[in-house]
């Protein structure tokens, strides 16, 4: 398992330990993590702090050329909101831990020229399956159901 996938899983587990939704993300620029985060909707009472959004926030303000050379890793297929942020900042590649428990807007990413790689990592699947089974109401809230 590569170090970036390990870190997104660590971020997801941190979110779950905080009572939140276990989705983690990192933004990698030239082989280094510049932003890491996890879903904090519950912890912060936020409408928008999904894992990818938190990682972008934690990366801080960056020049456009930086985003255009980044890879975003996430434990779960990005929702339409997070996909919009990826497209807005022209992040060219997204590596997804799994899309079995939730299929985000991967087609929209691909249609806009983003390289999408889906790993379907067992640990990512297990984390989300366990969470969804234990917290269906909270999960449905997170995905707008």
Short mmCIF file of C-alpha atoms in Angstrom, two decimals:
data_model
loop_
_atom_site.label_atom_id
_atom_site.label_comp_id
_atom_site.label_asym_id
_atom_site.label_seq_id
_atom_site.Cartn_x
_atom_site.Cartn_y
_atom_site.Cartn_z
CA UNK A 1 0.00 0.00 0.00
CA UNK A 2 1.43 3.39 -0.89
CA UNK A 3 2.04 6.03 1.78
CA UNK A 4 -0.63 8.38 0.46
CA UNK A 5 -3.34 5.72 0.61
CA UNK A 6 -2.18 4.90 4.14
CA UNK A 7 -2.54 8.55 5.09
CA UNK A 8 -6.08 8.89 3.70
CA UNK A 9 -7.06 5.78 5.66
CA UNK A 10 -5.45 7.29 8.79
CA UNK A 11 -7.43 10.47 8.17
CA UNK A 12 -10.65 8.47 7.79
CA UNK A 13 -9.99 6.59 11.03
CA UNK A 14 -9.28 9.88 12.80
CA UNK A 15 -12.62 11.23 11.62
CA UNK A 16 -14.41 8.14 12.90
CA UNK A 17 -12.59 8.38 16.26
CA UNK A 18 -13.87 11.98 16.54
CA UNK A 19 -17.45 10.79 16.03
CA UNK A 20 -17.56 11.83 12.40
CA UNK A 21 -17.84 10.20 9.01
CA UNK A 22 -14.75 8.15 8.06
CA UNK A 23 -13.64 9.71 4.80
CA UNK A 24 -10.08 10.98 4.41
CA UNK A 25 -8.21 12.83 1.71
CA UNK A 26 -4.78 14.25 0.92
CA UNK A 27 -3.48 16.56 -1.77
CA UNK A 28 -0.04 15.69 -3.08
CA UNK A 29 2.24 18.14 -4.88
CA UNK A 30 5.54 16.88 -6.28
CA UNK A 31 5.49 13.81 -4.05
CA UNK A 32 4.69 15.69 -0.82
CA UNK A 33 1.40 16.07 1.04
CA UNK A 34 0.45 19.75 1.08
CA UNK A 35 -2.99 19.24 2.59
CA UNK A 36 -4.60 16.43 4.58
CA UNK A 37 -8.09 16.25 5.96
CA UNK A 38 -11.12 14.22 6.81
CA UNK A 39 -14.86 14.69 6.84
CA UNK A 40 -15.70 17.11 9.66
CA UNK A 41 -19.38 17.80 9.03
CA UNK A 42 -20.34 16.36 12.42
CA UNK A 43 -17.38 17.71 14.39
CA UNK A 44 -17.70 21.28 13.04
CA UNK A 45 -21.44 21.35 12.35
CA UNK A 46 -20.50 22.07 8.74
CA UNK A 47 -22.53 21.65 5.58
CA UNK A 48 -19.44 21.37 3.35
CA UNK A 49 -16.44 19.89 5.17
CA UNK A 50 -16.17 16.62 3.33
CA UNK A 51 -12.73 14.98 3.38
CA UNK A 52 -11.64 16.49 0.08
CA UNK A 53 -12.85 19.95 1.04
CA UNK A 54 -11.01 19.73 4.38
CA UNK A 55 -7.80 18.67 2.61
CA UNK A 56 -8.12 21.64 0.23
CA UNK A 57 -8.76 23.96 3.17
CA UNK A 58 -5.72 22.60 5.00
CA UNK A 59 -3.54 22.99 1.90
CA UNK A 60 -4.21 26.70 2.20
CA UNK A 61 -4.26 29.20 -0.58
CA UNK A 62 -2.09 27.97 -3.46
CA UNK A 63 -1.22 29.45 -6.85
CA UNK A 64 -3.19 27.91 -9.71
CA UNK A 65 -0.11 26.16 -11.14
CA UNK A 66 0.29 24.15 -7.92
CA UNK A 67 -3.20 22.65 -8.12
CA UNK A 68 -2.61 21.82 -11.79
CA UNK A 69 0.30 19.58 -10.73
CA UNK A 70 -1.41 17.86 -7.78
CA UNK A 71 -2.87 14.43 -7.20
CA UNK A 72 -5.82 14.16 -4.85
CA UNK A 73 -6.20 10.91 -2.92
CA UNK A 74 -9.48 10.08 -1.21
CA UNK A 75 -10.85 7.02 0.54
CA UNK A 76 -14.23 7.34 -1.22
CA UNK A 77 -15.48 8.38 -4.64
CA UNK A 78 -15.94 12.19 -4.60
CA UNK A 79 -19.46 13.59 -4.40
CA UNK A 80 -20.61 16.30 -6.85
CA UNK A 81 -19.54 19.10 -4.45
CA UNK A 82 -16.01 17.76 -4.05
CA UNK A 83 -15.85 16.97 -7.77
CA UNK A 84 -16.69 20.62 -8.45
CA UNK A 85 -13.77 21.78 -6.30
CA UNK A 86 -11.43 19.35 -8.07
CA UNK A 87 -12.57 20.73 -11.44
CA UNK A 88 -12.44 24.35 -10.28
CA UNK A 89 -8.80 24.03 -9.27
CA UNK A 90 -7.95 21.85 -12.28
CA UNK A 91 -6.47 19.00 -10.23
CA UNK A 92 -5.51 16.57 -13.00
CA UNK A 93 -5.57 13.23 -11.17
CA UNK A 94 -7.72 11.65 -8.47
CA UNK A 95 -6.95 8.32 -6.83
CA UNK A 96 -9.97 6.81 -5.12
CA UNK A 97 -9.74 4.22 -2.35
CA UNK A 98 -13.12 2.72 -3.22
CA UNK A 99 -16.39 3.33 -5.03
CA UNK A 100 -18.33 0.23 -3.99
CA UNK A 101 -20.23 1.84 -1.09
CA UNK A 102 -20.78 5.15 -2.90
CA UNK A 103 -20.38 6.13 -6.54
CA UNK A 104 -19.63 9.81 -6.77
CA UNK A 105 -19.30 11.99 -9.85
CA UNK A 106 -16.44 10.05 -11.42
CA UNK A 107 -17.94 10.36 -14.91
CA UNK A 108 -17.98 14.15 -14.56
CA UNK A 109 -14.31 14.10 -13.58
CA UNK A 110 -13.43 11.92 -16.58
CA UNK A 111 -15.55 14.03 -18.98
CA UNK A 112 -13.50 17.03 -17.89
CA UNK A 113 -10.15 15.37 -18.52
CA UNK A 114 -9.31 14.30 -14.96
CA UNK A 115 -7.46 11.01 -14.72
CA UNK A 116 -9.38 8.81 -12.27
CA UNK A 117 -7.90 5.69 -10.72
CA UNK A 118 -10.10 3.50 -8.51
CA UNK A 119 -8.27 1.08 -6.22
CA UNK A 120 -11.23 -0.63 -4.53
CA UNK A 121 -9.01 -1.15 -1.51
CA UNK A 122 -10.47 -3.68 0.95
CA UNK A 123 -9.68 -1.56 4.01
CA UNK A 124 -11.44 1.48 2.53
CA UNK A 125 -14.48 -0.66 1.66
CA UNK A 126 -14.56 -2.24 5.12
CA UNK A 127 -14.36 1.13 6.92
CA UNK A 128 -17.29 2.57 4.97
CA UNK A 129 -19.40 -0.61 5.06
CA UNK A 130 -19.06 -0.79 8.84
CA UNK A 131 -19.87 2.91 9.21
CA UNK A 132 -22.90 2.85 6.89
CA UNK A 133 -24.31 -0.26 8.61
CA UNK A 134 -23.90 1.37 12.04
CA UNK A 135 -24.94 4.92 11.10
CA UNK A 136 -27.38 4.85 8.16
CA UNK A 137 -29.17 8.08 9.12
CA UNK A 138 -25.91 10.06 9.45
CA UNK A 139 -24.57 8.58 6.21
CA UNK A 140 -27.74 9.53 4.30
CA UNK A 141 -27.47 13.06 5.68
CA UNK A 142 -23.89 13.31 4.45
CA UNK A 143 -24.79 12.32 0.90
CA UNK A 144 -27.99 14.38 0.78
CA UNK A 145 -30.53 11.55 0.91
#
